[in-house]
Short mmCIF file of C-alpha atoms and ligand atoms in Angstrom, two decimals:
data_model
loop_
_atom_site.label_atom_id
_atom_site.label_comp_id
_atom_site.label_asym_id
_atom_site.label_seq_id
_atom_site.Cartn_x
_atom_site.Cartn_y
_atom_site.Cartn_z
CA UNK A 1 -6.45 6.30 35.26
CA UNK A 2 -7.30 8.44 32.29
CA UNK A 3 -4.27 8.15 29.98
CA UNK A 4 -3.72 10.43 27.00
CA UNK A 5 -1.46 9.74 24.03
CA UNK A 6 -0.53 13.08 22.50
CA UNK A 7 0.92 13.12 18.97
CA UNK A 8 2.48 16.19 17.41
CA UNK A 9 1.20 16.20 13.85
CA UNK A 10 1.88 18.23 10.71
CA UNK A 11 4.98 19.27 8.84
CA UNK A 12 7.59 21.75 10.07
CA UNK A 13 9.76 24.21 8.13
CA UNK A 14 10.86 27.73 8.98
CA UNK A 15 12.54 29.09 5.86
CA UNK A 16 9.92 31.64 4.69
CA UNK A 17 11.00 31.60 1.05
CA UNK A 18 10.75 27.84 0.85
CA UNK A 19 7.35 27.87 2.50
CA UNK A 20 6.18 30.46 0.01
CA UNK A 21 7.53 28.42 -2.90
CA UNK A 22 5.99 25.26 -1.50
CA UNK A 23 2.57 26.81 -1.42
CA UNK A 24 2.60 27.42 -5.15
CA UNK A 25 4.24 24.27 -6.51
CA UNK A 26 1.97 21.30 -7.24
CA UNK A 27 4.48 18.43 -6.84
CA UNK A 28 5.78 19.76 -3.53
CA UNK A 29 2.43 20.50 -1.95
CA UNK A 30 0.95 17.15 -3.00
CA UNK A 31 3.44 15.14 -0.97
CA UNK A 32 3.29 17.44 2.06
CA UNK A 33 -0.49 17.20 2.19
CA UNK A 34 -0.38 13.47 1.79
CA UNK A 35 1.99 12.78 4.64
CA UNK A 36 1.03 15.53 7.04
CA UNK A 37 -1.89 13.57 8.39
CA UNK A 38 -0.31 10.30 9.48
CA UNK A 39 -1.17 9.11 12.99
CA UNK A 40 1.59 8.30 15.50
CA UNK A 41 2.24 4.59 15.27
CA UNK A 42 4.60 4.68 18.26
CA UNK A 43 1.82 5.95 20.51
CA UNK A 44 -0.70 3.45 19.13
CA UNK A 45 1.77 0.70 20.06
CA UNK A 46 2.10 2.09 23.59
CA UNK A 47 -1.67 2.21 23.91
CA UNK A 48 -1.78 -1.46 22.88
CA UNK A 49 0.76 -2.31 25.60
CA UNK A 50 -1.09 -0.45 28.38
CA UNK A 51 -2.25 -2.81 31.14
CA UNK A 52 -6.04 -3.29 31.19
CA UNK A 53 -8.37 -1.18 33.31
CA UNK A 54 -7.42 2.31 32.11
CA UNK A 55 -9.34 4.84 30.07
CA UNK A 56 -7.25 5.54 26.90
CA UNK A 57 -7.50 8.56 24.58
CA UNK A 58 -5.52 9.50 21.46
CA UNK A 59 -4.98 13.23 20.80
CA UNK A 60 -3.20 15.25 18.16
CA UNK A 61 -1.95 18.79 18.06
CA UNK A 62 -0.44 20.63 15.13
CA UNK A 63 1.26 23.21 17.34
CA UNK A 64 2.03 24.31 20.85
CA UNK A 65 -1.15 25.90 22.18
CA UNK A 66 -3.50 23.89 19.97
CA UNK A 67 -3.61 20.82 22.15
CA UNK A 68 -7.18 19.77 22.99
CA UNK A 69 -8.51 20.96 26.35
CA UNK A 70 -9.43 17.38 27.27
CA UNK A 71 -5.75 16.40 27.51
CA UNK A 72 -5.51 18.44 30.74
CA UNK A 73 -8.11 16.15 32.33
CA UNK A 74 -5.82 13.13 32.00
CA UNK A 75 -3.86 11.64 34.88
CA UNK A 76 -0.96 10.65 32.65
CA UNK A 77 -0.03 11.83 29.15
CA UNK A 78 2.48 10.13 26.81
CA UNK A 79 4.12 12.45 24.28
CA UNK A 80 6.19 11.27 21.33
CA UNK A 81 9.03 13.49 20.15
CA UNK A 82 10.85 14.34 16.93
CA UNK A 83 13.53 17.03 17.12
CA UNK A 84 11.72 19.63 15.00
CA UNK A 85 8.77 19.80 17.38
CA UNK A 86 10.48 19.08 20.67
CA UNK A 87 10.37 22.65 22.03
CA UNK A 88 6.62 22.68 21.37
CA UNK A 89 6.34 19.29 23.07
CA UNK A 90 8.32 20.57 26.08
CA UNK A 91 6.09 23.64 26.37
CA UNK A 92 2.98 21.47 26.39
CA UNK A 93 4.59 19.06 28.87
CA UNK A 94 5.44 21.94 31.21
CA UNK A 95 1.85 23.21 31.13
CA UNK A 96 0.47 19.73 31.71
CA UNK A 97 2.69 19.23 34.74
CA UNK A 98 1.68 22.62 36.13
CA UNK A 99 -1.90 21.42 35.83
CA UNK A 100 -1.00 18.33 37.86
CA UNK A 101 -0.85 15.86 34.97
CA UNK A 102 2.01 13.32 34.93
CA UNK A 103 3.98 13.39 31.67
CA UNK A 104 5.95 10.63 29.93
CA UNK A 105 8.14 11.39 26.93
CA UNK A 106 9.86 9.10 24.43
CA UNK A 107 10.74 8.93 20.76
CA UNK A 108 13.79 9.70 18.64
CA UNK A 109 14.71 13.07 20.11
CA UNK A 110 14.37 12.01 23.71
CA UNK A 111 16.33 8.85 22.98
CA UNK A 112 19.23 11.04 21.83
CA UNK A 113 18.93 13.57 24.68
CA UNK A 114 17.24 12.03 27.74
CA UNK A 115 18.76 14.49 30.25
CA UNK A 116 17.25 17.43 28.36
CA UNK A 117 13.84 15.76 28.34
CA UNK A 118 14.03 14.94 32.05
CA UNK A 119 13.63 18.67 32.76
CA UNK A 120 10.15 18.53 31.26
CA UNK A 121 8.80 15.05 31.98
CA UNK A 122 8.24 12.74 34.93
CA UNK A 123 9.09 9.65 32.89
CA UNK A 124 11.64 9.64 30.08
CA UNK A 125 12.06 6.60 27.87
CA UNK A 126 14.94 5.96 25.51
CA UNK A 127 14.64 3.33 22.77
CA UNK A 128 11.59 1.23 22.09
CA UNK A 129 8.70 1.80 24.46
CA UNK A 130 6.58 -1.34 24.36
CA UNK A 131 8.27 -3.28 27.16
CA UNK A 132 8.88 -0.42 29.56
CA UNK A 133 5.52 1.36 29.20
CA UNK A 134 3.49 -1.16 31.26
CA UNK A 135 6.10 -0.83 34.05
CA UNK A 136 5.71 2.96 34.06
CA UNK A 137 1.92 2.83 34.08
CA UNK A 138 1.85 0.29 36.88
CA UNK A 139 4.56 1.68 39.20
CA UNK A 140 4.36 5.40 38.38
CA UNK A 141 7.89 5.82 39.75
CA UNK A 142 9.47 8.87 38.03
CA UNK A 143 12.80 8.44 36.25
CA UNK A 144 14.61 7.71 33.00
CA UNK A 145 14.12 4.25 31.54
CA UNK A 146 16.04 2.45 28.79
CA UNK A 147 13.47 0.63 26.68
CA UNK A 148 14.88 -2.76 25.68
CA UNK A 149 14.55 -3.96 22.07
CA UNK A 150 11.28 -5.78 21.53
CA UNK A 151 10.84 -9.20 20.03
CA UNK A 152 8.96 -8.13 16.90
CA UNK A 153 7.17 -11.48 16.76
CA UNK A 154 5.36 -10.46 19.93
CA UNK A 155 4.11 -7.01 18.93
CA UNK A 156 0.42 -6.43 19.66
CA UNK A 157 -1.99 -4.81 17.19
CA UNK A 158 -1.55 -1.01 17.46
CA UNK A 159 -4.73 0.54 18.87
CA UNK A 160 -5.98 1.98 15.55
CA UNK A 161 -9.45 1.88 17.05
CA UNK A 162 -8.51 4.86 19.25
CA UNK A 163 -8.22 7.08 16.16
CA UNK A 164 -11.99 7.39 15.98
CA UNK A 165 -13.34 8.95 12.83
CA UNK A 166 -10.58 11.51 12.22
CA UNK A 167 -10.19 11.97 8.46
CA UNK A 168 -6.83 10.24 7.94
CA UNK A 169 -6.04 9.46 4.34
CA UNK A 170 -3.18 7.12 5.24
CA UNK A 171 -2.33 4.69 8.03
CA UNK A 172 1.07 3.40 9.08
CA UNK A 173 2.05 -0.21 9.70
CA UNK A 174 5.52 -1.54 10.43
CA UNK A 175 6.77 -4.65 8.67
CA UNK A 176 10.38 -4.35 9.84
CA UNK A 177 12.37 -2.41 12.42
CA UNK A 178 15.83 -0.98 11.83
CA UNK A 179 18.20 -1.06 8.89
CA UNK A 180 21.47 -2.92 8.33
CA UNK A 181 23.18 0.21 6.98
CA UNK A 182 24.74 3.02 8.97
CA UNK A 183 24.44 6.35 7.17
CA UNK A 184 26.26 9.12 9.01
CA UNK A 185 23.29 11.50 8.89
CA UNK A 186 20.49 9.00 9.59
CA UNK A 187 18.20 10.08 12.40
CA UNK A 188 16.74 6.61 12.68
CA UNK A 189 20.24 5.44 13.63
CA UNK A 190 19.48 6.57 17.16
CA UNK A 191 17.34 3.42 17.37
CA UNK A 192 19.59 1.35 15.17
CA UNK A 193 21.61 -0.11 18.02
CA UNK A 194 19.13 -2.92 17.64
CA UNK A 195 19.49 -5.47 14.84
CA UNK A 196 17.40 -5.39 11.67
CA UNK A 197 14.20 -7.27 12.48
CA UNK A 198 11.41 -8.58 10.23
CA UNK A 199 7.95 -9.15 11.60
CA UNK A 200 6.03 -12.34 10.89
CA UNK A 201 4.06 -11.66 7.71
CA UNK A 202 0.86 -12.97 9.31
CA UNK A 203 1.13 -10.25 12.01
CA UNK A 204 1.46 -7.53 9.38
CA UNK A 205 -1.68 -8.82 7.68
CA UNK A 206 -3.45 -8.98 11.06
CA UNK A 207 -2.60 -5.29 11.69
CA UNK A 208 -3.88 -4.27 8.26
CA UNK A 209 -7.11 -6.13 8.94
CA UNK A 210 -7.40 -4.11 12.16
CA UNK A 211 -7.05 -0.88 10.16
CA UNK A 212 -9.79 -2.08 7.84
CA UNK A 213 -12.08 -2.30 10.83
CA UNK A 214 -11.80 1.49 11.15
CA UNK A 215 -11.37 2.42 7.45
CA UNK A 216 -12.67 0.20 4.67
CA UNK A 217 -10.21 1.29 1.94
CA UNK A 218 -7.07 2.56 3.63
CA UNK A 219 -3.87 3.63 1.86
CA UNK A 220 -1.05 2.02 3.82
CA UNK A 221 2.31 3.60 4.45
CA UNK A 222 4.84 1.17 5.87
CA UNK A 223 6.73 3.07 8.58
CA UNK A 224 9.88 1.05 7.99
CA UNK A 225 13.43 2.25 7.60
CA UNK A 226 14.27 -0.32 4.93
CA UNK A 227 11.61 -2.89 4.05
CA UNK A 228 13.10 -5.15 1.40
CA UNK A 229 16.51 -6.05 2.77
CA UNK A 230 15.53 -9.74 2.78
CA UNK A 231 14.15 -10.40 -0.69
CA UNK A 232 12.66 -13.83 0.05
CA UNK A 233 10.76 -12.53 3.07
CA UNK A 234 9.72 -9.56 0.91
CA UNK A 235 8.27 -11.90 -1.70
CA UNK A 236 6.23 -13.68 0.96
CA UNK A 237 5.00 -10.36 2.35
CA UNK A 238 3.80 -9.32 -1.11
CA UNK A 239 2.16 -12.68 -1.80
CA UNK A 240 0.10 -12.33 1.36
CA UNK A 241 -0.69 -8.66 0.73
CA UNK A 242 -1.99 -9.25 -2.81
CA UNK A 243 -5.40 -10.71 -1.88
CA UNK A 244 -6.12 -7.64 0.27
CA UNK A 245 -6.23 -5.36 -2.81
CA UNK A 246 -4.53 -2.47 -1.03
CA UNK A 247 -2.46 0.43 -2.22
CA UNK A 248 0.72 1.03 -0.28
CA UNK A 249 4.00 2.88 -0.07
CA UNK A 250 7.26 2.04 1.59
CA UNK A 251 10.88 3.03 2.15
CA UNK A 252 13.58 0.66 1.01
CA UNK A 253 17.09 0.68 -0.38
CA UNK A 254 18.07 0.53 -4.04
CA UNK A 255 18.96 -3.19 -3.91
CA UNK A 256 15.25 -3.98 -4.34
CA UNK A 257 15.94 -3.50 -8.07
CA UNK A 258 18.01 -6.72 -8.06
CA UNK A 259 14.98 -8.96 -7.75
CA UNK A 260 12.58 -8.74 -10.69
CA UNK A 261 10.28 -11.39 -9.24
CA UNK A 262 9.95 -9.31 -6.10
CA UNK A 263 9.25 -6.18 -8.17
CA UNK A 264 6.43 -7.98 -9.99
CA UNK A 265 5.01 -9.24 -6.72
CA UNK A 266 5.23 -5.73 -5.24
CA UNK A 267 3.29 -4.28 -8.11
CA UNK A 268 0.66 -7.02 -7.97
CA UNK A 269 0.35 -6.52 -4.21
CA UNK A 270 -0.50 -2.83 -4.65
CA UNK A 271 2.86 -1.15 -4.09
CA UNK A 272 2.45 2.27 -5.67
CA UNK A 273 5.72 3.85 -4.63
CA UNK A 274 9.05 3.14 -3.01
CA UNK A 275 11.02 5.92 -1.40
CA UNK A 276 14.75 5.40 -1.87
CA UNK A 277 17.61 7.44 -0.42
CA UNK A 278 19.89 7.99 -3.41
CA UNK A 279 21.41 10.99 -1.59
CA UNK A 280 23.67 12.26 -4.39
CA UNK A 281 23.63 12.23 -8.22
CA UNK A 282 27.45 12.17 -8.18
CA UNK A 283 29.49 9.31 -6.71
CA UNK A 284 32.35 11.13 -4.98
CA UNK A 285 30.26 12.65 -2.13
CA UNK A 286 28.83 9.20 -1.35
CA UNK A 287 32.14 7.70 -0.22
CA UNK A 288 32.13 7.35 3.56
CA UNK A 289 28.48 8.34 3.86
CA UNK A 290 27.28 4.82 4.68
CA UNK A 291 29.81 3.77 7.26
CA UNK A 292 29.23 0.02 7.39
CA UNK A 293 30.06 -1.05 3.84
CA UNK A 294 29.92 2.09 1.70
CA UNK A 295 26.70 0.63 0.35
CA UNK A 296 25.53 3.79 -1.43
CA UNK A 297 28.86 4.63 -3.11
CA UNK A 298 29.18 1.02 -4.29
CA UNK A 299 25.69 1.07 -5.80
CA UNK A 300 26.08 4.43 -7.46
CA UNK A 301 26.92 3.09 -10.97
CA UNK A 302 23.64 1.17 -10.95
CA UNK A 303 21.42 4.01 -9.68
CA UNK A 304 19.93 5.07 -13.01
CA UNK A 305 19.32 1.53 -14.29
CA UNK A 306 17.91 0.45 -10.95
CA UNK A 307 15.39 3.30 -10.84
CA UNK A 308 14.33 2.58 -14.42
CA UNK A 309 13.97 -1.13 -13.70
CA UNK A 310 11.81 -0.57 -10.60
CA UNK A 311 9.59 1.89 -12.46
CA UNK A 312 9.30 -0.44 -15.45
CA UNK A 313 7.46 -2.82 -13.12
CA UNK A 314 4.81 -0.16 -12.46
CA UNK A 315 6.18 0.85 -9.07
CA UNK A 316 7.05 4.55 -8.97
CA UNK A 317 10.24 5.73 -7.27
CA UNK A 318 10.50 8.73 -4.99
CA UNK A 319 14.24 9.39 -5.21
CA UNK A 320 15.65 11.34 -2.27
CA UNK A 321 18.64 13.63 -2.52
CA UNK A 322 20.44 15.41 0.29
CA UNK A 323 21.81 18.80 -0.69
CA UNK A 324 25.01 20.09 0.91
CA UNK A 325 26.97 16.90 1.55
CA UNK A 326 30.65 17.60 2.11
CA UNK A 327 31.53 16.70 -1.49
CA UNK A 328 28.81 18.93 -2.97
CA UNK A 329 29.67 22.18 -4.75
CA UNK A 330 27.04 24.55 -6.18
CA UNK A 331 27.05 22.35 -9.30
CA UNK A 332 25.00 19.82 -7.35
CA UNK A 333 21.66 21.55 -7.95
CA UNK A 334 21.93 21.22 -11.76
CA UNK A 335 23.12 17.63 -11.34
CA UNK A 336 20.06 16.63 -9.28
CA UNK A 337 17.75 18.21 -11.84
CA UNK A 338 19.53 16.49 -14.72
CA UNK A 339 19.38 13.10 -12.97
CA UNK A 340 15.68 13.41 -12.13
CA UNK A 341 14.76 14.45 -15.67
CA UNK A 342 16.99 11.99 -17.50
CA UNK A 343 16.00 9.00 -15.42
CA UNK A 344 12.35 10.07 -15.24
CA UNK A 345 11.98 9.89 -11.48
CA UNK A 346 8.24 9.95 -10.78
CA UNK A 347 8.79 11.80 -7.52
CA UNK A 348 11.83 13.52 -6.09
CA UNK A 349 12.51 14.59 -2.55
CA UNK A 350 15.20 17.16 -1.86
CA UNK A 351 16.28 18.02 1.66
CA UNK A 352 19.24 19.85 3.11
CA UNK A 353 21.83 17.98 5.13
CA UNK A 354 20.49 18.01 8.70
CA UNK A 355 22.46 17.20 11.82
CA UNK A 356 19.96 15.46 14.11
CA UNK A 357 21.09 15.00 17.71
CA UNK A 358 22.46 11.55 18.40
CA UNK A 359 23.85 11.08 14.89
CA UNK A 360 27.56 10.73 14.05
CA UNK A 361 27.02 13.67 11.68
CA UNK A 362 25.93 15.92 14.53
CA UNK A 363 28.96 14.98 16.63
CA UNK A 364 31.35 15.57 13.70
CA UNK A 365 29.91 18.92 12.64
CA UNK A 366 29.88 20.11 16.24
CA UNK A 367 33.54 19.05 16.64
CA UNK A 368 34.40 20.89 13.43
CA UNK A 369 32.61 24.03 14.65
CA UNK A 370 30.21 23.91 11.70
CA UNK A 371 26.83 23.96 13.45
CA UNK A 372 25.54 27.52 13.07
CA UNK A 373 23.18 27.51 16.05
CA UNK A 374 23.86 24.51 18.32
CA UNK A 375 20.77 23.33 20.19
CA UNK A 376 18.29 24.79 17.66
CA UNK A 377 16.43 21.50 17.39
CA UNK A 378 13.48 23.33 15.85
CA UNK A 379 15.64 23.77 12.74
CA UNK A 380 15.96 19.98 12.33
CA UNK A 381 13.26 20.01 9.67
CA UNK A 382 15.29 18.73 6.70
CA UNK A 383 14.52 22.07 4.99
CA UNK A 384 16.31 24.64 7.18
CA UNK A 385 20.07 25.20 6.93
CA UNK A 386 21.80 25.12 10.32
CA UNK A 387 25.39 24.22 9.44
CA UNK A 388 28.23 25.48 7.33
CA UNK A 389 28.59 23.33 4.19
CA UNK A 390 32.14 22.52 3.13
CA UNK A 391 32.11 23.68 -0.48
CA UNK A 392 29.51 26.44 -0.56
CA UNK A 393 28.12 29.05 1.79
CA UNK A 394 24.91 28.48 3.78
CA UNK A 395 23.31 31.16 1.58
CA UNK A 396 24.37 29.35 -1.61
CA UNK A 397 22.83 26.18 -0.24
CA UNK A 398 19.56 27.99 0.49
CA UNK A 399 19.50 29.70 -2.90
CA UNK A 400 20.26 26.38 -4.60
CA UNK A 401 17.41 24.74 -2.69
CA UNK A 402 14.98 27.47 -3.83
CA UNK A 403 16.16 27.20 -7.43
CA UNK A 404 15.89 23.42 -7.47
CA UNK A 405 12.50 23.41 -5.73
CA UNK A 406 11.15 25.63 -8.46
CA UNK A 407 12.72 23.61 -11.29
CA UNK A 408 11.82 20.15 -9.99
CA UNK A 409 8.30 20.71 -8.77
CA UNK A 410 6.88 23.05 -11.37
CA UNK A 411 4.00 21.64 -13.36
CA UNK A 412 6.04 21.12 -16.55
CA UNK A 413 8.89 19.21 -14.90
CA UNK A 414 6.55 17.13 -12.76
CA UNK A 415 4.44 16.18 -15.80
CA UNK A 416 7.54 15.37 -17.85
CA UNK A 417 9.06 13.11 -15.19
CA UNK A 418 5.76 11.31 -14.74
CA UNK A 419 5.14 10.96 -18.48
CA UNK A 420 8.50 9.19 -18.73
CA UNK A 421 7.33 6.71 -16.09
CA UNK A 422 4.01 5.99 -17.82
CA UNK A 423 5.62 5.63 -21.26
CA UNK A 424 8.22 3.17 -20.04
CA UNK A 425 5.69 1.17 -18.06
CA UNK A 426 3.32 0.93 -21.03
CA UNK A 427 6.22 -0.25 -23.21
CA UNK A 428 7.15 -2.91 -20.67
CA UNK A 429 3.56 -4.12 -20.44
CA UNK A 430 3.28 -4.26 -24.22
CA UNK A 431 6.49 -6.29 -24.43
CA UNK A 432 5.32 -8.68 -21.74
CA UNK A 433 1.93 -9.21 -23.43
C1 B12 B 501 5.49 8.58 10.01
C2 B12 B 501 6.55 9.66 10.11
C3 B12 B 501 6.11 10.97 10.26
C4 B12 B 501 4.65 11.35 10.50
C5 B12 B 501 4.47 11.28 12.03
C6 B12 B 501 3.09 11.14 12.51
C7 B12 B 501 3.10 11.31 13.99
N1 B12 B 501 2.29 12.20 14.44
O1 B12 B 501 3.86 10.64 14.71
C8 B12 B 501 4.61 12.80 9.97
C9 B12 B 501 4.35 12.77 8.49
C10 B12 B 501 3.62 13.75 10.63
C11 B12 B 501 6.07 13.19 10.18
C12 B12 B 501 6.46 14.49 10.33
C13 B12 B 501 7.77 14.86 10.49
N2 B12 B 501 8.85 14.04 10.42
CO1 B12 B 501 8.76 12.20 10.26
N3 B12 B 501 8.85 10.27 10.07
C14 B12 B 501 7.93 9.34 10.06
C15 B12 B 501 8.58 7.97 9.86
C16 B12 B 501 8.52 7.62 8.38
C17 B12 B 501 8.03 6.81 10.65
C18 B12 B 501 7.87 7.06 12.15
C19 B12 B 501 7.22 5.87 12.78
O2 B12 B 501 6.02 5.71 12.73
N4 B12 B 501 8.01 4.97 13.36
C20 B12 B 501 7.51 3.74 13.94
C21 B12 B 501 7.23 3.90 15.45
C22 B12 B 501 6.71 2.58 15.99
O3 B12 B 501 8.47 4.19 16.07
P1 B12 B 501 8.66 5.47 16.99
O4 B12 B 501 7.81 6.59 16.59
O5 B12 B 501 10.12 5.72 17.09
O6 B12 B 501 8.13 4.98 18.43
C23 B12 B 501 8.79 4.05 19.23
C24 B12 B 501 9.84 4.63 20.17
O7 B12 B 501 10.41 5.83 19.70
C25 B12 B 501 9.15 4.81 21.48
N5 B12 B 501 8.36 6.02 21.69
C26 B12 B 501 7.97 6.98 20.83
N6 B12 B 501 7.26 7.92 21.46
C27 B12 B 501 7.18 7.56 22.76
C28 B12 B 501 6.56 8.18 23.84
C29 B12 B 501 6.64 7.56 25.09
C30 B12 B 501 5.98 8.20 26.25
C31 B12 B 501 7.34 6.35 25.24
C32 B12 B 501 7.38 5.69 26.58
C33 B12 B 501 7.97 5.73 24.15
C34 B12 B 501 7.88 6.34 22.93
O8 B12 B 501 8.27 3.71 21.50
C35 B12 B 501 7.74 3.50 20.18
C36 B12 B 501 7.51 2.02 20.01
O9 B12 B 501 8.71 1.31 20.13
C37 B12 B 501 10.06 8.30 10.32
C38 B12 B 501 11.15 7.51 9.64
C39 B12 B 501 11.30 6.19 10.26
N7 B12 B 501 11.44 5.21 9.43
O10 B12 B 501 11.26 6.08 11.48
C40 B12 B 501 10.20 9.80 10.00
C41 B12 B 501 11.02 10.65 10.95
C42 B12 B 501 10.64 10.28 12.34
N8 B12 B 501 10.55 11.99 10.66
C43 B12 B 501 11.46 12.89 10.71
C44 B12 B 501 11.26 14.28 10.48
C45 B12 B 501 12.50 15.14 10.35
C46 B12 B 501 9.98 14.81 10.38
C47 B12 B 501 9.60 16.30 10.23
C48 B12 B 501 10.43 17.28 11.00
C49 B12 B 501 9.60 16.65 8.73
C50 B12 B 501 9.16 18.10 8.51
N9 B12 B 501 10.00 18.93 7.99
O11 B12 B 501 8.08 18.46 8.83
C51 B12 B 501 8.15 16.26 10.74
C52 B12 B 501 8.07 16.52 12.27
C53 B12 B 501 6.91 17.35 12.58
C54 B12 B 501 6.12 16.73 13.68
N10 B12 B 501 4.85 16.85 13.58
O12 B12 B 501 6.64 16.16 14.59
C55 B12 B 501 12.79 12.30 11.12
C56 B12 B 501 12.96 12.59 12.61
C57 B12 B 501 14.35 12.74 13.13
C58 B12 B 501 14.36 13.39 14.48
N11 B12 B 501 15.33 13.08 15.31
O13 B12 B 501 13.52 14.18 14.80
C59 B12 B 501 12.56 10.80 10.72
C60 B12 B 501 13.37 9.78 11.52
C61 B12 B 501 12.88 10.69 9.23
C62 B12 B 501 14.35 10.81 8.94
N12 B12 B 501 15.05 9.70 8.77
O14 B12 B 501 14.88 11.89 8.87
N13 B12 B 501 6.88 12.09 10.21
S1 SF4 B 502 19.82 3.33 4.39
FE1 SF4 B 502 18.29 4.82 5.14
S2 SF4 B 502 17.46 3.94 7.04
FE2 SF4 B 502 19.35 2.84 6.55
S3 SF4 B 502 20.93 3.87 7.74
FE3 SF4 B 502 20.91 4.80 5.68
S4 SF4 B 502 19.51 6.55 5.81
FE4 SF4 B 502 19.17 5.26 7.64
#
């Protein structure tokens, strides 16, 4: 069979004012450009798990209607879904099926809403796909399948070789799956029924070597939810990464700041940035947000010191804030700006509270009648407001987002935040010498 793996690429946002602002602000555009071109790791894993004897092709489309013509010549096409692009994915799936192509869908959105997806696909997979995909390809019996959790020590090398010579500037690798925390809003939570799992370090290195077969000097983005939960394993990962002389980025929680040895090893292993969900520059709105142990509220007092400590080891922090949490009033916008400037965050990510399907947040806001347009999955972009905040109007939230976007990402503020990082790092190096 000719099997296609179709990834929806690019970034989605609908708010015209924000898009317009984004186009003119250096700090904002930089990050969007950088991440917009990541390949779909989920599909590369499926390709690696496909039984032998099939003709495999990886495709990408930035929008409904732009899918390559060749995809219609496949016998079976696997599509991976996020909420923001799911209507586009459904439209493509419908056309493929009309053309006689069998369609399989999986990913975070479909995992949350399999019955919806079943109207557009022959095979619907919830959860992780690696174990169930070979069954689908072999039996071709339509239906909805629950993908069991994989043993991460048995993951094959993703088929990076299928990417051909597309001009990716970054490649994704997973070192861990899941996260021990349970944030109410977290879209990854849909998959988090499974325990937090660390891969054998040697397998991570093996996958990176496979990327180097297709790109000599890749920038690696670890597609983890929370890499450095286990600090000793993290140290070993960094020790084995160091000889590869890579540059990489990952997502982790603030507790990484606890381990200075690990921070040194991360820097020496090429870690250029960690993305950390700080969520709020004020403590009150954090209570109840992480539902397992109130991890974020409990860490709040240490936020500023922790960011400074991480950055003093030469690893920049991309601090993420969610605007419009229930405890946020319009004062929040000034507070985020003040935090970012005072602490000298190298990068800042601001998003609006987004109720992804399958999350406890979505269920609660729906119960409270606060979702403005239920079912508008295309608005699940992290930038579009589709709920009624508790302590401000939706319009105030939008206006605040515009104001803060301008203040945080303009050239002066970006340069000032970054200068703070370089000054502190130089001082630390001088002290250590
Ligand atoms: C890399 C990444 C991207 C890349 C994706 C590249 C690509 N083409 O796939 C880029 C930068 C393009 C991207 C864009 C966006 N992203 Co993004 N991204 C991620 C990130 C960091 C990692 C995803 C990943 O690689 N996971 C690892 C793989 C192995 O897991 P997986 O994809 O889930 O696949 C497994 C299963 O789902 C299943 N599976 C998946 N697809 C299929 C298909 C079939 C047929 C089968 C059988 C199984 C199957 O099997 C796979 C193996 O087990 C996650 C955060 C995270 N830590 O997960 C956010 C995340 C997925 N992104 C998110 C969002 C919101 C976006 C954007 C909307 C942001 C924006 N405003 O533009 C856009 C979406 C636009 C688009 N093009 O779809 C949300 C999605 C939530 C949701 N329910 O939709 C996440 C969870 C971040 C977050 N916490 O909010 N993103
Ligand atoms: S810490 Fe991050 S990955 Fe973990 S549950 Fe919270 S938002 Fe999700």
